[in-house]
Amino acid sequence: MSELTPMMKQYLSFKEQHPDKIIFFQVGDFYEIFFEDAVVAARAMDVVLTTRDSNKENPIPLAGVPIHAADTYLNKLLHQGFKVALCEQVEEATTGGGLVRREITQILTPGTVTDPEMLEESRNNYLAAISALPGGAGEYYGLAAVDVSTGDFRINEWSGEEAAPALADELLRLQPAECIYNSPAAAERFRPYLEPQGTPGTVFDFSADPEQVKEALTRQWGEELWEKLSLSRFPAAATAAAVALGYLKMLQHPAREKHFRNLELSSTGDRMPVDGITARNLELTQTIREGKRKGSLLGLLDHCHTAMGRRLLRRWVEQPLTEQQLIEERLEAVDELRQNPLTRGELRAGLQQLIDLERFCSRLCSGRVNARDLVGLKETLENLEPLTRLLESCRAPLLQSLRQLPDFDALIGRIAGVLVDDPPLQLREGGLIREGCDEEVDRLRSITRDGRSWLLDFEKKERERTGIKSLRVGYNRNFGYYIEVTRPNLALVPPEYHRRQTLVNAERFITGPLKEMEEQITGAREQLVRREYELFEALREEVAAAVPLLQAAAVRLARLDCLQSFAEAAERYRYCRPRFSPGGQIRIKRGRHPVVEQSSGERFVPNDLQMDDHASILIITGPNMAGKSTYIRSAALICLMAQIGSFVPADEAELPVLDRIFARVGASDDLSRGLSTFMVEMQETASILKEATPRSLLVLDEIGRGTSTYDGMSIARSVLEYISRRIKAKTLFSTHYHELTNLKDELPGVKNYTMAVREQGQEIIFLRRVVPGRSDKSYGINVARLAGLPLEVLLRAEAILAELETAAAQAPERQLSLLPLVSEQPREDGRTGKLLDELKDLDLNRITPLEALQHLYRLQQMLFQGDEAEEELPD
Ligand code: ADP
Ligand code: MG
């Protein structure tokens, strides 16, 4: 180590202070990264790893990126969850080669970026702060979700038994870019939920002294808000907010102070909490397979024309309303916009012109907007007036209230008065300020302008005086103004010319008067640039003072955008306006699955659905691929869409206001996760049985299939019994256990439906129609035929099936319908296992049909010959 240069020692001292960050160490025009960090970062940024002092014995690994292109590389690192500290030179490099002073000027983390280039515009970029506080009845958990790029700041708190899973669920929904924990214990508890998604987490040790928490929050938002939200009653939520503020302060984040909107305490009162599993199974915001927005409900409903709208729409989809009045308000607005395609079209065109006001505000507050951005803001504000005028004739109360935007005329006037129409990107090269705005600027400009005409005049006079026709006056950065004379004319140069520079074909000179003018011009220029920048800064401050108004406008515009988006979707896809009935029944006429109907190649067949007290549990059977999952999910989606204020894919829909919607899928559909899938399936089912109420809708898709038939069917059945007797939630249950259809006669409110199919010879045709009754065949082989299994395999399968069916008929007491199975459970014993093993070992490609029959016979014997036969199986 003693051999290290002073600069490397300097680097290491910074690294010591920031061990968890990659240090971008400025060396001239480059950021350099050393040692192990270089190795890691080079790979992550996809740049070449080189070395420093490569002729020494232990060369130091080095990765470097040019500063002017640093954004791209920073982007890559942040996206992969790294944190970066920019360590920059804060003084000019001295010619003596001494060590330059450097400082950490900015810390970038995935959850705190504000640069639009690093952000996805259609979704919030959340920093999540989690606090765990000890309490009487278990722990309290608090969550603060902060989007620094928009100023969103919301908090929430959970306690009791379900607190940790509820918070975990919220994290799954938010998909934060970064997480901080108030204690190592909190980190240990929640890291497992975030790490698989690659979300980086940090423990930010924070003393949870309630007084300090209160002080931090009141400093940010004032005492009033603390009282209004009764934050003393939510210590964990408040602590989480304080942790987030403390963390941002530690990062020296410039956006911290000014632009956070009012803290919002999420109360679950008027919102339906949609758990992460339901959201996933219904593909609300992303598809299961590819995790894409396209193909999800959100992707379908999103006809927004602003980024603000797009982000809000996601929150609407994730948090349906539970108050009928709020829902009707939205529906009323959507209805009106849908019926007025002209207004809607103009509204859409107007919205398209707007900049992302939310993110603009955050950049504004951190001093990161230039003159062009301010002009962009002005144009956006100018566009608001015509937009609100469009809404004048609208009657829907919500549209009327959204019309009330703050008055920005004064602000528009200020920006227009100060800045030119098309200012340059650079702020320190002048050309920003409008003529006539500032006397000083005008005066300095005229000096430079007069200087220019003086120069032209001077050039002309010198040509005449010396007789050198090609003489010209020029300027360059290093030497200033000069008179250039080409080589052949050098003899004519008068004695008062002083040589400045020699070129190949010419010499450059300076004279006393020219020098004087140069000083005047450059002096004026420098002053001008400085003055212009000052005026710009003042304007920027002035605009920043209007941030709360701008944010208020942004919120309304986002809502308006979401409403027009719903109207557009309703029109495009021919949706109907749902009605709500107090009776609690669901009556859907010709309902469709919103996504499948748009994406599937075949024509979508609509289906009705009727659920009420006499039909509260529907059991839907039918062959694979018949459309069971699609049917029951469309019911859930229609209910959910209605409660976010959207029209729904049906001809008519009369719905209850649900308190929860749950969607669960049997395990074998879901092999993507690590846990034992059956275990997951059961955990998921357990959570429903705890939380569902009579006002909930349950969509259970082949629950119980993650285990053996008997187990699975027993669980499915007892779950249904429990729902029927205790929970009384409306339930759609698809299953391939046909035996479950017998429940119809045993439990009140159970009805059987099946997916109609038509047999045509050996083919089956899916009619996609839901009809009363049960299917008694599973048509597995027919489906296998559709899938193109080799003929030989199909034929054997048919033979085997026929045998099995005869066997079943001969031993009716084995029929699964004779549940309860409690007494039969021990059958899940060695015998079944052996039987299954034998079945598995059968290589159907190598045996003849006759041999297959013999095998079948043997297996049958094993099953039916009772316990004593088990010992003496025929060979
Ligand atoms: P199941 O759950 O019974 O196996 P799915 O619901 O997965 O069947 O449906 C299988 C496929 O059938 C779907 O991917 C979809 O393309 C198509 N499908 C389902 N329902 C309909 C319908 N009502 N109209 C047209 N196509 C449908
Ligand atoms: Mg299915």
GROMACS .gro file of N, CA, C and O in nm, residues 399-447:
model
  196
  399LEU      N    1  -6.579   1.604  -1.417
  399LEU     CA    2  -6.516   1.682  -1.523
  399LEU      C    3  -6.520   1.831  -1.489
  399LEU      O    4  -6.425   1.904  -1.512
  400GLN      N    5  -6.631   1.870  -1.430
  400GLN     CA    6  -6.642   2.010  -1.389
  400GLN      C    7  -6.534   2.044  -1.286
  400GLN      O    8  -6.471   2.149  -1.295
  401SER      N    9  -6.513   1.953  -1.193
  401SER     CA   10  -6.415   1.984  -1.089
  401SER      C   11  -6.273   1.981  -1.146
  401SER      O   12  -6.185   2.055  -1.103
  402LEU      N   13  -6.250   1.898  -1.246
  402LEU     CA   14  -6.115   1.892  -1.304
  402LEU      C   15  -6.085   2.015  -1.388
  402LEU      O   16  -5.970   2.042  -1.421
  403ARG      N   17  -6.189   2.085  -1.424
  403ARG     CA   18  -6.169   2.206  -1.503
  403ARG      C   19  -6.100   2.315  -1.423
  403ARG      O   20  -6.039   2.405  -1.479
  404GLN      N   21  -6.118   2.307  -1.291
  404GLN     CA   22  -6.068   2.415  -1.207
  404GLN      C   23  -5.916   2.406  -1.193
  404GLN      O   24  -5.866   2.355  -1.096
  405LEU      N   25  -5.845   2.457  -1.290
  405LEU     CA   26  -5.700   2.459  -1.279
  405LEU      C   27  -5.657   2.595  -1.225
  405LEU      O   28  -5.726   2.693  -1.245
  406PRO      N   29  -5.543   2.597  -1.156
  406PRO     CA   30  -5.494   2.727  -1.109
  406PRO      C   31  -5.470   2.819  -1.228
  406PRO      O   32  -5.453   2.774  -1.342
  407ASP      N   33  -5.467   2.949  -1.199
  407ASP     CA   34  -5.447   3.046  -1.305
  407ASP      C   35  -5.297   3.068  -1.326
  407ASP      O   36  -5.225   3.109  -1.235
  408PHE      N   37  -5.252   3.036  -1.445
  408PHE     CA   38  -5.108   3.046  -1.469
  408PHE      C   39  -5.071   3.164  -1.558
  408PHE      O   40  -4.957   3.173  -1.604
  409ASP      N   41  -5.169   3.253  -1.583
  409ASP     CA   42  -5.141   3.362  -1.676
  409ASP      C   43  -5.017   3.442  -1.638
  409ASP      O   44  -4.933   3.472  -1.724
  410ALA      N   45  -5.007   3.474  -1.509
  410ALA     CA   46  -4.895   3.557  -1.467
  410ALA      C   47  -4.763   3.485  -1.494
  410ALA      O   48  -4.666   3.543  -1.544
  411LEU      N   49  -4.763   3.355  -1.464
  411LEU     CA   50  -4.641   3.277  -1.482
  411LEU      C   51  -4.604   3.269  -1.631
  411LEU      O   52  -4.488   3.284  -1.669
  412ILE      N   53  -4.706   3.246  -1.713
  412ILE     CA   54  -4.682   3.240  -1.857
  412ILE      C   55  -4.622   3.373  -1.904
  412ILE      O   56  -4.523   3.376  -1.976
  413GLY      N   57  -4.683   3.482  -1.853
  413GLY     CA   58  -4.636   3.614  -1.891
  413GLY      C   59  -4.490   3.634  -1.851
  413GLY      O   60  -4.410   3.688  -1.927
  414ARG      N   61  -4.456   3.592  -1.732
  414ARG     CA   62  -4.320   3.609  -1.684
  414ARG      C   63  -4.221   3.534  -1.773
  414ARG      O   64  -4.119   3.588  -1.816
  415ILE      N   65  -4.250   3.408  -1.798
  415ILE     CA   66  -4.156   3.329  -1.878
  415ILE      C   67  -4.143   3.390  -2.017
  415ILE      O   68  -4.033   3.408  -2.069
  416ALA      N   69  -4.258   3.424  -2.075
  416ALA     CA   70  -4.256   3.479  -2.210
  416ALA      C   71  -4.182   3.612  -2.212
  416ALA      O   72  -4.110   3.644  -2.308
  417GLY      N   73  -4.195   3.689  -2.103
  417GLY     CA   74  -4.131   3.819  -2.100
  417GLY      C   75  -3.980   3.810  -2.082
  417GLY      O   76  -3.906   3.896  -2.128
  418VAL      N   77  -3.936   3.707  -2.016
  418VAL     CA   78  -3.793   3.699  -1.983
  418VAL      C   79  -3.714   3.622  -2.089
  418VAL      O   80  -3.606   3.662  -2.130
  419LEU      N   81  -3.768   3.511  -2.135
  419LEU     CA   82  -3.688   3.424  -2.221
  419LEU      C   83  -3.723   3.443  -2.369
  419LEU      O   84  -3.837   3.474  -2.403
  420VAL      N   85  -3.624   3.422  -2.453
  420VAL     CA   86  -3.652   3.423  -2.597
  420VAL      C   87  -3.733   3.298  -2.632
  420VAL      O   88  -3.740   3.204  -2.553
  421ASP      N   89  -3.790   3.297  -2.751
  421ASP     CA   90  -3.879   3.185  -2.786
  421ASP      C   91  -3.807   3.052  -2.798
  421ASP      O   92  -3.861   2.947  -2.766
  422ASP      N   93  -3.685   3.058  -2.847
  422ASP     CA   94  -3.615   2.933  -2.871
  422ASP      C   95  -3.473   2.940  -2.815
  422ASP      O   96  -3.376   2.951  -2.888
  423PRO      N   97  -3.464   2.936  -2.682
  423PRO     CA   98  -3.332   2.956  -2.620
  423PRO      C   99  -3.239   2.836  -2.643
  423PRO      O  100  -3.286   2.726  -2.671
  424PRO      N  101  -3.109   2.860  -2.633
  424PRO     CA  102  -3.015   2.749  -2.650
  424PRO      C  103  -3.016   2.656  -2.528
  424PRO      O  104  -3.069   2.693  -2.423
  425LEU      N  105  -2.961   2.536  -2.544
  425LEU     CA  106  -2.954   2.441  -2.433
  425LEU      C  107  -2.861   2.491  -2.324
  425LEU      O  108  -2.886   2.471  -2.206
  426GLN      N  109  -2.750   2.552  -2.368
  426GLN     CA  110  -2.648   2.596  -2.272
  426GLN      C  111  -2.697   2.718  -2.197
  426GLN      O  112  -2.762   2.806  -2.253
  427LEU      N  113  -2.665   2.722  -2.068
  427LEU     CA  114  -2.710   2.835  -1.988
  427LEU      C  115  -2.604   2.942  -1.973
  427LEU      O  116  -2.631   3.053  -1.930
  428ARG      N  117  -2.480   2.908  -2.006
  428ARG     CA  118  -2.372   3.003  -1.980
  428ARG      C  119  -2.306   3.053  -2.108
  428ARG      O  120  -2.187   3.075  -2.114
  429GLU      N  121  -2.385   3.063  -2.210
  429GLU     CA  122  -2.331   3.119  -2.333
  429GLU      C  123  -2.417   3.232  -2.386
  429GLU      O  124  -2.405   3.272  -2.500
  430GLY      N  125  -2.507   3.280  -2.301
  430GLY     CA  126  -2.590   3.392  -2.342
  430GLY      C  127  -2.701   3.352  -2.438
  430GLY      O  128  -2.725   3.233  -2.461
  431GLY      N  129  -2.769   3.453  -2.489
  431GLY     CA  130  -2.874   3.427  -2.586
  431GLY      C  131  -3.004   3.380  -2.525
  431GLY      O  132  -3.091   3.328  -2.594
  432LEU      N  133  -3.021   3.394  -2.391
  432LEU     CA  134  -3.140   3.343  -2.324
  432LEU      C  135  -3.249   3.449  -2.312
  432LEU      O  136  -3.367   3.418  -2.320
  433ILE      N  137  -3.204   3.571  -2.288
  433ILE     CA  138  -3.298   3.672  -2.239
  433ILE      C  139  -3.354   3.756  -2.354
  433ILE      O  140  -3.282   3.794  -2.446
  434ARG      N  141  -3.481   3.780  -2.344
  434ARG     CA  142  -3.551   3.852  -2.449
  434ARG      C  143  -3.510   3.999  -2.450
  434ARG      O  144  -3.489   4.060  -2.346
  435GLU      N  145  -3.500   4.055  -2.569
  435GLU     CA  146  -3.471   4.197  -2.589
  435GLU      C  147  -3.577   4.280  -2.516
  435GLU      O  148  -3.695   4.246  -2.522
  436GLY      N  149  -3.532   4.381  -2.444
  436GLY     CA  150  -3.629   4.469  -2.380
  436GLY      C  151  -3.671   4.424  -2.242
  436GLY      O  152  -3.748   4.491  -2.175
  437CYS      N  153  -3.619   4.311  -2.200
  437CYS     CA  154  -3.657   4.260  -2.067
  437CYS      C  155  -3.572   4.327  -1.960
  437CYS      O  156  -3.619   4.357  -1.852
  438ASP      N  157  -3.447   4.351  -1.994
  438ASP     CA  158  -3.354   4.401  -1.893
  438ASP      C  159  -3.260   4.502  -1.958
  438ASP      O  160  -3.194   4.473  -2.057
  439GLU      N  161  -3.254   4.622  -1.898
  439GLU     CA  162  -3.174   4.728  -1.958
  439GLU      C  163  -3.027   4.691  -1.970
  439GLU      O  164  -2.961   4.717  -2.071
  440GLU      N  165  -2.977   4.631  -1.863
  440GLU     CA  166  -2.835   4.595  -1.859
  440GLU      C  167  -2.801   4.499  -1.974
  440GLU      O  168  -2.702   4.516  -2.044
  441VAL      N  169  -2.887   4.400  -1.991
  441VAL     CA  170  -2.863   4.304  -2.098
  441VAL      C  171  -2.863   4.376  -2.232
  441VAL      O  172  -2.775   4.355  -2.316
  442ASP      N  173  -2.960   4.461  -2.250
  442ASP     CA  174  -2.969   4.533  -2.378
  442ASP      C  175  -2.845   4.619  -2.402
  442ASP      O  176  -2.790   4.624  -2.512
  443ARG      N  177  -2.799   4.685  -2.294
  443ARG     CA  178  -2.682   4.772  -2.308
  443ARG      C  179  -2.559   4.689  -2.348
  443ARG      O  180  -2.488   4.722  -2.443
  444LEU      N  181  -2.539   4.578  -2.277
  444LEU     CA  182  -2.422   4.497  -2.305
  444LEU      C  183  -2.430   4.438  -2.447
  444LEU      O  184  -2.330   4.427  -2.516
  445ARG      N  185  -2.551   4.400  -2.484
  445ARG     CA  186  -2.567   4.345  -2.618
  445ARG      C  187  -2.530   4.449  -2.723
  445ARG      O  188  -2.465   4.417  -2.822
  446SER      N  189  -2.571   4.576  -2.698
  446SER     CA  190  -2.542   4.674  -2.802
  446SER      C  191  -2.393   4.701  -2.809
  446SER      O  192  -2.340   4.729  -2.916
  447ILE      N  193  -2.325   4.690  -2.696
  447ILE     CA  194  -2.178   4.705  -2.702
  447ILE      C  195  -2.119   4.597  -2.791
  447ILE      O  196  -2.038   4.624  -2.880
   0.00000   0.00000   0.00000
